[in-house]
PDB file of C-alpha atoms and ligand atoms in Angstrom:
ATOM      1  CA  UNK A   1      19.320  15.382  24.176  1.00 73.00           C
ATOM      2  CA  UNK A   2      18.600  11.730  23.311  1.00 87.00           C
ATOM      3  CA  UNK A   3      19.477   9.943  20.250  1.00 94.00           C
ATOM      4  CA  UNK A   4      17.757   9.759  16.752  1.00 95.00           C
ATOM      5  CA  UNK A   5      15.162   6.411  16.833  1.00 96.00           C
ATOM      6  CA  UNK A   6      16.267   3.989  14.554  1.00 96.00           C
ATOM      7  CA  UNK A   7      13.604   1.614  13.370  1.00 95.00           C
ATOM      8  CA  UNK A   8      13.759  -2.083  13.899  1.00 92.00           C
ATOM      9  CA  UNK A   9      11.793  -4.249  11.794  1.00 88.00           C
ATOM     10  CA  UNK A  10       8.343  -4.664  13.181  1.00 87.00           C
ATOM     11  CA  UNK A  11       7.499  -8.359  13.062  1.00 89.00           C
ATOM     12  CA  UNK A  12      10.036 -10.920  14.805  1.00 86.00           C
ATOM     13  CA  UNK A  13       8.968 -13.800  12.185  1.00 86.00           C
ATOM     14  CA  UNK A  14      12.925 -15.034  11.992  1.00 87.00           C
ATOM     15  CA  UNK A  15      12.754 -18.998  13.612  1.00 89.00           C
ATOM     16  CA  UNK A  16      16.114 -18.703  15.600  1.00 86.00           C
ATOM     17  CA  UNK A  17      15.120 -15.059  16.317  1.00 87.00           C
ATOM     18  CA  UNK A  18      11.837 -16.021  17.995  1.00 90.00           C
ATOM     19  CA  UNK A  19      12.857 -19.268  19.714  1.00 90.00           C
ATOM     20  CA  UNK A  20      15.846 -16.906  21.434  1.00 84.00           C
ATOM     21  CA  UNK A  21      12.999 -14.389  22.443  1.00 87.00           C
ATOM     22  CA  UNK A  22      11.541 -17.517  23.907  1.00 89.00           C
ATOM     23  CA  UNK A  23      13.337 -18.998  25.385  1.00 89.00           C
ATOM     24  CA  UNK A  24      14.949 -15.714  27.598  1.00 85.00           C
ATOM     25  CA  UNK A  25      14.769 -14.963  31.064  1.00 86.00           C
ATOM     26  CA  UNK A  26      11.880 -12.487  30.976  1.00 88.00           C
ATOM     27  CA  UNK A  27      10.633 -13.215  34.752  1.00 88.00           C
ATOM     28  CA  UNK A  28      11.565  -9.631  36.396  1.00 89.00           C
ATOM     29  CA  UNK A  29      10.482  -7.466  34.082  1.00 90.00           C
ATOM     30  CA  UNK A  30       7.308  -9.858  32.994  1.00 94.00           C
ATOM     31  CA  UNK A  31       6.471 -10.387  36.888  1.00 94.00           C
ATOM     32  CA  UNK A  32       7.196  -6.500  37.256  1.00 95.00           C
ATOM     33  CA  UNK A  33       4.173  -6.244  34.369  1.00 96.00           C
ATOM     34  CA  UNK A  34       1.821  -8.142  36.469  1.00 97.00           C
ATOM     35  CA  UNK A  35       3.040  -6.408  39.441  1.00 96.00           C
ATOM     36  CA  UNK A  36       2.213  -2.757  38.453  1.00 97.00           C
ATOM     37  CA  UNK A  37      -0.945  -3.568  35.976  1.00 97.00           C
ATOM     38  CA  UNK A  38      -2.392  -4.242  40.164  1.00 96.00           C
ATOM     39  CA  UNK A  39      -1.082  -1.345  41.371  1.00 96.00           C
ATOM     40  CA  UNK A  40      -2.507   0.810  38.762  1.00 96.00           C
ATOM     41  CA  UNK A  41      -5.618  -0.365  39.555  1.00 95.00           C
ATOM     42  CA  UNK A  42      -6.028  -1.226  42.803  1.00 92.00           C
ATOM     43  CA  UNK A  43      -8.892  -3.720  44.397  1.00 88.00           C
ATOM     44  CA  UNK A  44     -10.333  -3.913  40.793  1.00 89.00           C
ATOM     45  CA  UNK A  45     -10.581  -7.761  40.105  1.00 89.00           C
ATOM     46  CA  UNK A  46     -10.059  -9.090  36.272  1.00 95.00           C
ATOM     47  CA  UNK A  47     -12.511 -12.055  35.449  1.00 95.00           C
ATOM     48  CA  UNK A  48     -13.849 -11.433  31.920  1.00 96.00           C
ATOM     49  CA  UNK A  49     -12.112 -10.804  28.313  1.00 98.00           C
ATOM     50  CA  UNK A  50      -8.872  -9.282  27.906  1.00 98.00           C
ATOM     51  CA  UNK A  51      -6.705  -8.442  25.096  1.00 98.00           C
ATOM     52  CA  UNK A  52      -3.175  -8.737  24.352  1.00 98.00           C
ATOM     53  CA  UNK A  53      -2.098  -6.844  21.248  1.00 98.00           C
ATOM     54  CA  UNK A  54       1.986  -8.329  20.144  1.00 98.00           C
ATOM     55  CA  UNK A  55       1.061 -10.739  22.513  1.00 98.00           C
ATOM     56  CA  UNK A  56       4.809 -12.959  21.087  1.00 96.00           C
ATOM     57  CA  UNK A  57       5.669 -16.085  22.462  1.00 97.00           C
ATOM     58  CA  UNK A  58       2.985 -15.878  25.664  1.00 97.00           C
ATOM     59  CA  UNK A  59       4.788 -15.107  28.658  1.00 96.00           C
ATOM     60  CA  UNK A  60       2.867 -12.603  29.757  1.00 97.00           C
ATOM     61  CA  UNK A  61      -0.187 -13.673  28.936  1.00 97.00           C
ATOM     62  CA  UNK A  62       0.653 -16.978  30.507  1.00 97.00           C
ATOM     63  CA  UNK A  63       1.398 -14.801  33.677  1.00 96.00           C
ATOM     64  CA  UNK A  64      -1.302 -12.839  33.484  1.00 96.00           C
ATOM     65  CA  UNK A  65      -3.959 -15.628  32.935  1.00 96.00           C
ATOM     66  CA  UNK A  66      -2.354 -17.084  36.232  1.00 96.00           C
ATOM     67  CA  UNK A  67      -2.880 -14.198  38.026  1.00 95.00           C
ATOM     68  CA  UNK A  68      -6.214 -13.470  36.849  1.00 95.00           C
ATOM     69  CA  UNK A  69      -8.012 -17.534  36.649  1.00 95.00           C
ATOM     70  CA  UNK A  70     -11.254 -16.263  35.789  1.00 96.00           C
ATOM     71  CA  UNK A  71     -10.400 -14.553  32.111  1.00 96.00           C
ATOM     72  CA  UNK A  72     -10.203 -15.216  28.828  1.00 97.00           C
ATOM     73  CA  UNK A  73      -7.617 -13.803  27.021  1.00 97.00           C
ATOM     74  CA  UNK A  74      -7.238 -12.839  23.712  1.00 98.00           C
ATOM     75  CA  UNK A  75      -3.926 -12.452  22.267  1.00 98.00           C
ATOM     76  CA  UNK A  76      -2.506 -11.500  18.686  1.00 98.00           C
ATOM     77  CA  UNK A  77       0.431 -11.360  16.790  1.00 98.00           C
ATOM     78  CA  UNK A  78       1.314 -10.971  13.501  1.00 97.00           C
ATOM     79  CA  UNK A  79       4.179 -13.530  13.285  1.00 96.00           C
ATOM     80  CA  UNK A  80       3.670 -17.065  12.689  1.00 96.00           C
ATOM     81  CA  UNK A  81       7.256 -17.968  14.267  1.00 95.00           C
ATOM     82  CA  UNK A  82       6.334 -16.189  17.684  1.00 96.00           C
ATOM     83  CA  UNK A  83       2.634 -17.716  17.582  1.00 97.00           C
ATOM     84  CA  UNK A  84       3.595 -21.313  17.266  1.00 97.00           C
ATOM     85  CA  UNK A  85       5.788 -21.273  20.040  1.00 97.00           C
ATOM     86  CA  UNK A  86       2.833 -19.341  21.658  1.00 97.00           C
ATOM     87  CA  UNK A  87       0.779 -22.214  21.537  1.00 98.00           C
ATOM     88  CA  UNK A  88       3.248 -24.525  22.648  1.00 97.00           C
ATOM     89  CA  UNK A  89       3.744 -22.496  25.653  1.00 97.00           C
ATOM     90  CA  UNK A  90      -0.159 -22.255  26.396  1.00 98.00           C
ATOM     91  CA  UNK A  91      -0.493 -25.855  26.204  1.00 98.00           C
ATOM     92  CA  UNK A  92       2.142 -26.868  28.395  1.00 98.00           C
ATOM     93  CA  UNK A  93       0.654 -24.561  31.119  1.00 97.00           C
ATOM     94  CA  UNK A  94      -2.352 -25.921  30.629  1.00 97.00           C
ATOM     95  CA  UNK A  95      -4.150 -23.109  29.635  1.00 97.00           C
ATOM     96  CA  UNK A  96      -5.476 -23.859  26.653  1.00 97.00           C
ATOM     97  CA  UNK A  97      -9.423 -22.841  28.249  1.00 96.00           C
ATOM     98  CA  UNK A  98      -7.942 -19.506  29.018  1.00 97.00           C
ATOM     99  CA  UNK A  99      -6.265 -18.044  26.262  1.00 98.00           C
ATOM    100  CA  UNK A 100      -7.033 -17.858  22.578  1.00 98.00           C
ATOM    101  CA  UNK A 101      -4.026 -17.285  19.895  1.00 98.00           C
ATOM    102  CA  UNK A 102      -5.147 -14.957  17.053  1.00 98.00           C
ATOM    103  CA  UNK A 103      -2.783 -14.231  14.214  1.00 98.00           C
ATOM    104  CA  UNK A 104      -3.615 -10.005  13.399  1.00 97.00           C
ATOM    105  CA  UNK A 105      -1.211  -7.670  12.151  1.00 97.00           C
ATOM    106  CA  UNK A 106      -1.844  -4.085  13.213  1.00 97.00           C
ATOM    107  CA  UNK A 107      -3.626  -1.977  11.878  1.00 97.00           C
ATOM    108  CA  UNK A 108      -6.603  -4.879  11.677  1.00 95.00           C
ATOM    109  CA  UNK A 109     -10.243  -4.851  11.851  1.00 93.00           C
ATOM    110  CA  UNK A 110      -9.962  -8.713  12.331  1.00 96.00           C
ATOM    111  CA  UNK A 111      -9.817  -8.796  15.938  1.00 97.00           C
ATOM    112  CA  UNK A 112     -13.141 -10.026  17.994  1.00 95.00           C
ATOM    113  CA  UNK A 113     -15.224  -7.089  19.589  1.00 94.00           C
ATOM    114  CA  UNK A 114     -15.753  -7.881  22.500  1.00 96.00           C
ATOM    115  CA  UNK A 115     -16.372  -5.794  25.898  1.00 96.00           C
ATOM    116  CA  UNK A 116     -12.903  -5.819  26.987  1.00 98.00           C
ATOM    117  CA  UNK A 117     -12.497  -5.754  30.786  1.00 97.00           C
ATOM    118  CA  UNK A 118      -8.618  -5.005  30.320  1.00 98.00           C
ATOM    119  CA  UNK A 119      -6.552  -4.444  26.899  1.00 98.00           C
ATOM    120  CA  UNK A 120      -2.645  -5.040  27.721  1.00 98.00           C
ATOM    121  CA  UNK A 121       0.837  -4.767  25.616  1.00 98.00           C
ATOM    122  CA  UNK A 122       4.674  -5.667  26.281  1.00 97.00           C
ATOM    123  CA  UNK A 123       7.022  -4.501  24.124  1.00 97.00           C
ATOM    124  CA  UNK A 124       5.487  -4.052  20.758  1.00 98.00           C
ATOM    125  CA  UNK A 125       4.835  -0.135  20.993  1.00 98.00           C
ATOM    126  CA  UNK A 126       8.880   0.155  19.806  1.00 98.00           C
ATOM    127  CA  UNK A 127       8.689  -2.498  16.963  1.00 96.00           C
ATOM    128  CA  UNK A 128       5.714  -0.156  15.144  1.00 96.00           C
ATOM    129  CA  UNK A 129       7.186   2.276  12.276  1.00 91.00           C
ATOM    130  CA  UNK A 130       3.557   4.165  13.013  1.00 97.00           C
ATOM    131  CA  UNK A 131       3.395   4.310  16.449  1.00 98.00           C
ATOM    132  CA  UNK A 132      -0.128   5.809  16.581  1.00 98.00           C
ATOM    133  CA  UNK A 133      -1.581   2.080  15.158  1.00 98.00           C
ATOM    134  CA  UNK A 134      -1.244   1.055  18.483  1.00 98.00           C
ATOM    135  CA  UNK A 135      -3.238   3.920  20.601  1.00 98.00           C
ATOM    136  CA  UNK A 136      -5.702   3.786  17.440  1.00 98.00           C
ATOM    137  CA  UNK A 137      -6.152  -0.455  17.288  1.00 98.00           C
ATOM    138  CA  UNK A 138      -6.778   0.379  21.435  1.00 97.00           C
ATOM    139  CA  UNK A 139      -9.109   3.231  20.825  1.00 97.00           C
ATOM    140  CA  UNK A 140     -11.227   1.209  18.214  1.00 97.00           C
ATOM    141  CA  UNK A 141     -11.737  -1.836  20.596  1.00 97.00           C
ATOM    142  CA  UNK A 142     -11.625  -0.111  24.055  1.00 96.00           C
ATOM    143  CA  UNK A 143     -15.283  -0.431  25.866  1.00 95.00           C
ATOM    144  CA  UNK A 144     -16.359   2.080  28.517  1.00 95.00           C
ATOM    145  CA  UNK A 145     -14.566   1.243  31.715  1.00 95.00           C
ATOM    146  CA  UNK A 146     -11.609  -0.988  29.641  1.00 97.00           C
ATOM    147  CA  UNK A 147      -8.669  -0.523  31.843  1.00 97.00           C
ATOM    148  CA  UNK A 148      -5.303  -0.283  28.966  1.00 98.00           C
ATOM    149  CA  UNK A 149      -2.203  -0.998  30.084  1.00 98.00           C
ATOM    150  CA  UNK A 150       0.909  -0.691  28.241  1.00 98.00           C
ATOM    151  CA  UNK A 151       4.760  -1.333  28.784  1.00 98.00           C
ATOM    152  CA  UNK A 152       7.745  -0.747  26.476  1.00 98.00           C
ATOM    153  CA  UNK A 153      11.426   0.263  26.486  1.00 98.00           C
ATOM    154  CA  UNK A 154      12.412   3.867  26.871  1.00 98.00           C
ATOM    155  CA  UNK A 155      15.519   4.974  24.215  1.00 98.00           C
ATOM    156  CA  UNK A 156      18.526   5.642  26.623  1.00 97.00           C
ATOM    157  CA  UNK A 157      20.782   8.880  25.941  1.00 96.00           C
ATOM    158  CA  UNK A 158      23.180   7.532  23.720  1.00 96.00           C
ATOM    159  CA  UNK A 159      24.357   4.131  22.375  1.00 97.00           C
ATOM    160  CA  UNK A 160      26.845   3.829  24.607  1.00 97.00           C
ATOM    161  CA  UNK A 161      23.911   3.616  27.308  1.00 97.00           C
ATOM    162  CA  UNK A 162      22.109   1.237  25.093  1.00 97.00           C
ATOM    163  CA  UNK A 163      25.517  -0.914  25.576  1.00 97.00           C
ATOM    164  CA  UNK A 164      25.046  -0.799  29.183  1.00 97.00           C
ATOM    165  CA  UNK A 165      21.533  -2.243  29.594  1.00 97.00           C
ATOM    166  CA  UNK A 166      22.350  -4.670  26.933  1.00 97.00           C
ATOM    167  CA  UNK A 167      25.639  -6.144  29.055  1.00 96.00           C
ATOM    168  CA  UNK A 168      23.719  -5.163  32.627  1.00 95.00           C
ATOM    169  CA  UNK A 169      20.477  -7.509  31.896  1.00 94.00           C
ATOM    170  CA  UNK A 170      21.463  -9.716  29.148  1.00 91.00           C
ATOM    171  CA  UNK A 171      25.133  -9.944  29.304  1.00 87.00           C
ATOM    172  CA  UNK A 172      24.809 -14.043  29.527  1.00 87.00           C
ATOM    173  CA  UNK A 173      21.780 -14.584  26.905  1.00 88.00           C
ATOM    174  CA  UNK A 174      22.859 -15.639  23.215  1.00 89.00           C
ATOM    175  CA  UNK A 175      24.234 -13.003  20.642  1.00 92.00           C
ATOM    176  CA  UNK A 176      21.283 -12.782  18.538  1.00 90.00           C
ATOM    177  CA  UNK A 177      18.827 -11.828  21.754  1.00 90.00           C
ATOM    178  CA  UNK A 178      21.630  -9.254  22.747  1.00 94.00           C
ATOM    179  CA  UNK A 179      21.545  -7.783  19.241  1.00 94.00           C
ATOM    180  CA  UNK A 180      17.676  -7.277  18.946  1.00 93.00           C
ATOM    181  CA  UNK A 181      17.709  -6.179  22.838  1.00 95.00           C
ATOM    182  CA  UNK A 182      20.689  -3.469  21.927  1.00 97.00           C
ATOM    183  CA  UNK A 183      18.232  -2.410  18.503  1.00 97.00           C
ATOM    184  CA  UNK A 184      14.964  -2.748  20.292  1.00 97.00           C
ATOM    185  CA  UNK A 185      16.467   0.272  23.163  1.00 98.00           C
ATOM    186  CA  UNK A 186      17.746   2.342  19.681  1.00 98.00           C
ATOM    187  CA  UNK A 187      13.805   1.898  18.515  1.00 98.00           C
ATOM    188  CA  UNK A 188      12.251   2.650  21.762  1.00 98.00           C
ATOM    189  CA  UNK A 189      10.227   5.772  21.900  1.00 98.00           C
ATOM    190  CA  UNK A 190      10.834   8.263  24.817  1.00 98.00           C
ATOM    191  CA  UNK A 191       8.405   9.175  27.268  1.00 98.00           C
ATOM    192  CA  UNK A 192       8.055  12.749  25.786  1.00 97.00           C
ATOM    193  CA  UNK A 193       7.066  11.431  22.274  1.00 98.00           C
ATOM    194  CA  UNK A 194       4.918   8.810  24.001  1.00 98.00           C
ATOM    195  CA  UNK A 195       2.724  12.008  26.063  1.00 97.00           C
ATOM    196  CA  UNK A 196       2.895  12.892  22.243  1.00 98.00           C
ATOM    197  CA  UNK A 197       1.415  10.399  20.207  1.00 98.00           C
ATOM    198  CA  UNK A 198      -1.617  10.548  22.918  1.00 98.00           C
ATOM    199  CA  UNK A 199      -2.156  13.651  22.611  1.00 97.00           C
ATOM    200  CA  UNK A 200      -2.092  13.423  18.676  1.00 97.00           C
ATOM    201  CA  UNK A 201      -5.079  10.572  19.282  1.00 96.00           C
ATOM    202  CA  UNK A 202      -6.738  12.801  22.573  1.00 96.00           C
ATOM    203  CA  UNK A 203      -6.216  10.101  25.220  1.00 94.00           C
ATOM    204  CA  UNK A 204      -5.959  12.769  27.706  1.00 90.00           C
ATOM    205  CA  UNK A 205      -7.173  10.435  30.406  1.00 89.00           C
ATOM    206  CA  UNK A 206      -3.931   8.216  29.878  1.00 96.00           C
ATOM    207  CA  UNK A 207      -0.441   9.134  31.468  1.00 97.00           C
ATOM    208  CA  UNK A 208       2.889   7.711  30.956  1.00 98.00           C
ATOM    209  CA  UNK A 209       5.424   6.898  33.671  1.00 97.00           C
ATOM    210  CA  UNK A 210       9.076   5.894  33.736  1.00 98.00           C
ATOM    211  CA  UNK A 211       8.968   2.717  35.985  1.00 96.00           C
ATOM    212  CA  UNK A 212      12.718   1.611  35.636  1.00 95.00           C
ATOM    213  CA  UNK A 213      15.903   2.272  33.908  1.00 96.00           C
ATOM    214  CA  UNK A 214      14.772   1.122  30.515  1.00 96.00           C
ATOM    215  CA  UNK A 215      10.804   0.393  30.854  1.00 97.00           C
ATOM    216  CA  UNK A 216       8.068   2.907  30.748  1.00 98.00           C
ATOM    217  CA  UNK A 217       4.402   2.098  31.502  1.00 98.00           C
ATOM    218  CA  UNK A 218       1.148   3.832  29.969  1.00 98.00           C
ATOM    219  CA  UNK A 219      -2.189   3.083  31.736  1.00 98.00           C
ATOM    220  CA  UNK A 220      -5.891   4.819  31.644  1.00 96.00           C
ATOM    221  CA  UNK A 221      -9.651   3.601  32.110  1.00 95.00           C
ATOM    222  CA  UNK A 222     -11.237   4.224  29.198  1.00 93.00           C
TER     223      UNK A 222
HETATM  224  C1  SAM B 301       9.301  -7.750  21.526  1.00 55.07           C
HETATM  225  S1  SAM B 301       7.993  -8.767  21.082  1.00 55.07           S
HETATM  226  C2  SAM B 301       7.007  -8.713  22.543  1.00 55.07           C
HETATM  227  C3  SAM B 301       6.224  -9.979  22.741  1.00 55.07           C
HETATM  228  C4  SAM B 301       5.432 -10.071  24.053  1.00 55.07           C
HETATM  229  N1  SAM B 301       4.455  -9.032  24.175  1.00 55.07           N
HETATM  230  C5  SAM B 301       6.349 -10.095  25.250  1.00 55.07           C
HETATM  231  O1  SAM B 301       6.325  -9.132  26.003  1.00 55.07           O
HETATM  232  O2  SAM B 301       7.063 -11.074  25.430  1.00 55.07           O
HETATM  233  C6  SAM B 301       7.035  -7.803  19.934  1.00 55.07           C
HETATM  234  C7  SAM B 301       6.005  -8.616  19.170  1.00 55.07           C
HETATM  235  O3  SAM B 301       5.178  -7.735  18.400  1.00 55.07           O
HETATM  236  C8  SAM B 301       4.894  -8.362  17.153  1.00 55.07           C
HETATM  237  N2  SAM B 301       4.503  -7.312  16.199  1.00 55.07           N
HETATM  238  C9  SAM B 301       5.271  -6.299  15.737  1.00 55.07           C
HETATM  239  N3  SAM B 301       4.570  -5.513  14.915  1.00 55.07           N
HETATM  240  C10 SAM B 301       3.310  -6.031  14.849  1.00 55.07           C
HETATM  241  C11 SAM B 301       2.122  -5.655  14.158  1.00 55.07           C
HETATM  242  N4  SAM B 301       2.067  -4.573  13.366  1.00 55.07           N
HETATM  243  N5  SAM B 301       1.011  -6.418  14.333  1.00 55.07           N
HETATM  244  C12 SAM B 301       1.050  -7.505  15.139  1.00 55.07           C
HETATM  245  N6  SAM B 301       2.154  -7.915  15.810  1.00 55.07           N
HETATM  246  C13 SAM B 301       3.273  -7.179  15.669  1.00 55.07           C
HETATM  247  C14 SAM B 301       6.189  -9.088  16.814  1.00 55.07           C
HETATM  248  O4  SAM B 301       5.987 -10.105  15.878  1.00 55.07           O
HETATM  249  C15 SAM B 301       6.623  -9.597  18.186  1.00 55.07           C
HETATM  250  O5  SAM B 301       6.131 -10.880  18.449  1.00 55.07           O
END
């Protein structure tokens, strides 16, 4: 048995809250992101458009436009506070060729279609109340061959696990990150409702894998 989900509000438009997000140590599980989106697809080289949905403050799309020179990425939000310091981010890394801001809140018809060589998310599958807006905003802009690639918390066994994680990885980052890292595990789907809510939209094709003690990954080619 696992413990009820308790929603967390789904946009992180708070200043202090956002600049906290920020401004944490994300590198091991972000570099972990850009780690395993290879490995899921081996030898296959990224060099066109790719989309970010909940894309926050940038880091991993900063990351992943590093890793991958040749693309243009696309990345949304629906929070003003996370996409200014976005943009801040992008410029200072000089990357202001590669990656485009958009602010979208999901579900949105607003976003560019485009043939999509990769569609990626961190971390925003737990902040939706509706978690099939995600799988649906990727099934209306995936593009035959589209490889999707998502990552989000798991919800641990009890709160008392939640407590764990929180002091094991952020035990020295502010309060206020510890607080929405503590609610963000409560929120977190599990992998079972995950395999679920594909099912419910038919993405057969896509499979869902615990990859550490808090993080689950869901990839498929379209
Ligand atoms: C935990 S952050 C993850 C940010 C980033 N992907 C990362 O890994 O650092 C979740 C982001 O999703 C955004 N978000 C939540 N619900 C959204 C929605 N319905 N439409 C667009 N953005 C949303 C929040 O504003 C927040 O910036």
């Amino acid at each position: 048995m696992t413990i009820e989900r308790q929603p967390e509000p789904d946009l992180m438009n708070g200043e202090e809250q956002a600049l906290a997000y920020a401004q944490a140590d994300f590198s091991d599980p972000h570099e972990n992101f850009i780690e395993l989106f290879k490995q899921s697809f081996p030898g296959q080289t990224i060099d066109g458009d790719v989309l970010d949905l909940g894309c926050g403050p940038g880091d991993i799309i900063i990351r992943f436009a590093k890793h991958f020179p040749d693309s243009h990425m696309l990345a949304v939000d629906g929070a003003d506070a996370m996409l200014a310091l976005g943009q801040k981010a992008i410029e200072a890394a000089g990357l202001t060729n590669n990656i485009t801001l958009q602010k979208a809140y999901l579900p949105t018809d607003a976003i560019a279609e485009k043939n999509y060589q990769a569609i990626i998310s961190n971390s925003l599958l737990h902040h939706l109340q509706d978690p099939q807006v995600l799988w649906q905003t990727i099934k209306r802009y995936v593009k035959p061959g589209t490889r999707v690639f998502v990552m989000d918390l798991m919800r641990p066994r009890s709160e008392s696990a939640a407590k764990d994680l929180v002091e094991e990885y952020s035990g020295n980052e502010p309060e206020i990150l510890k607080h929405d890292f503590y609610h963000s595990l409560l929120a977190a789907y599990t992998v079972g409702e995950v395999e679920e809510q594909l099912e419910r939209e038919a993405l057969l094709e896509f499979s869902v894998k615990p990859v550490s003690d808090r993080h689950m990954i869901v990839i498929g080619t379209w």
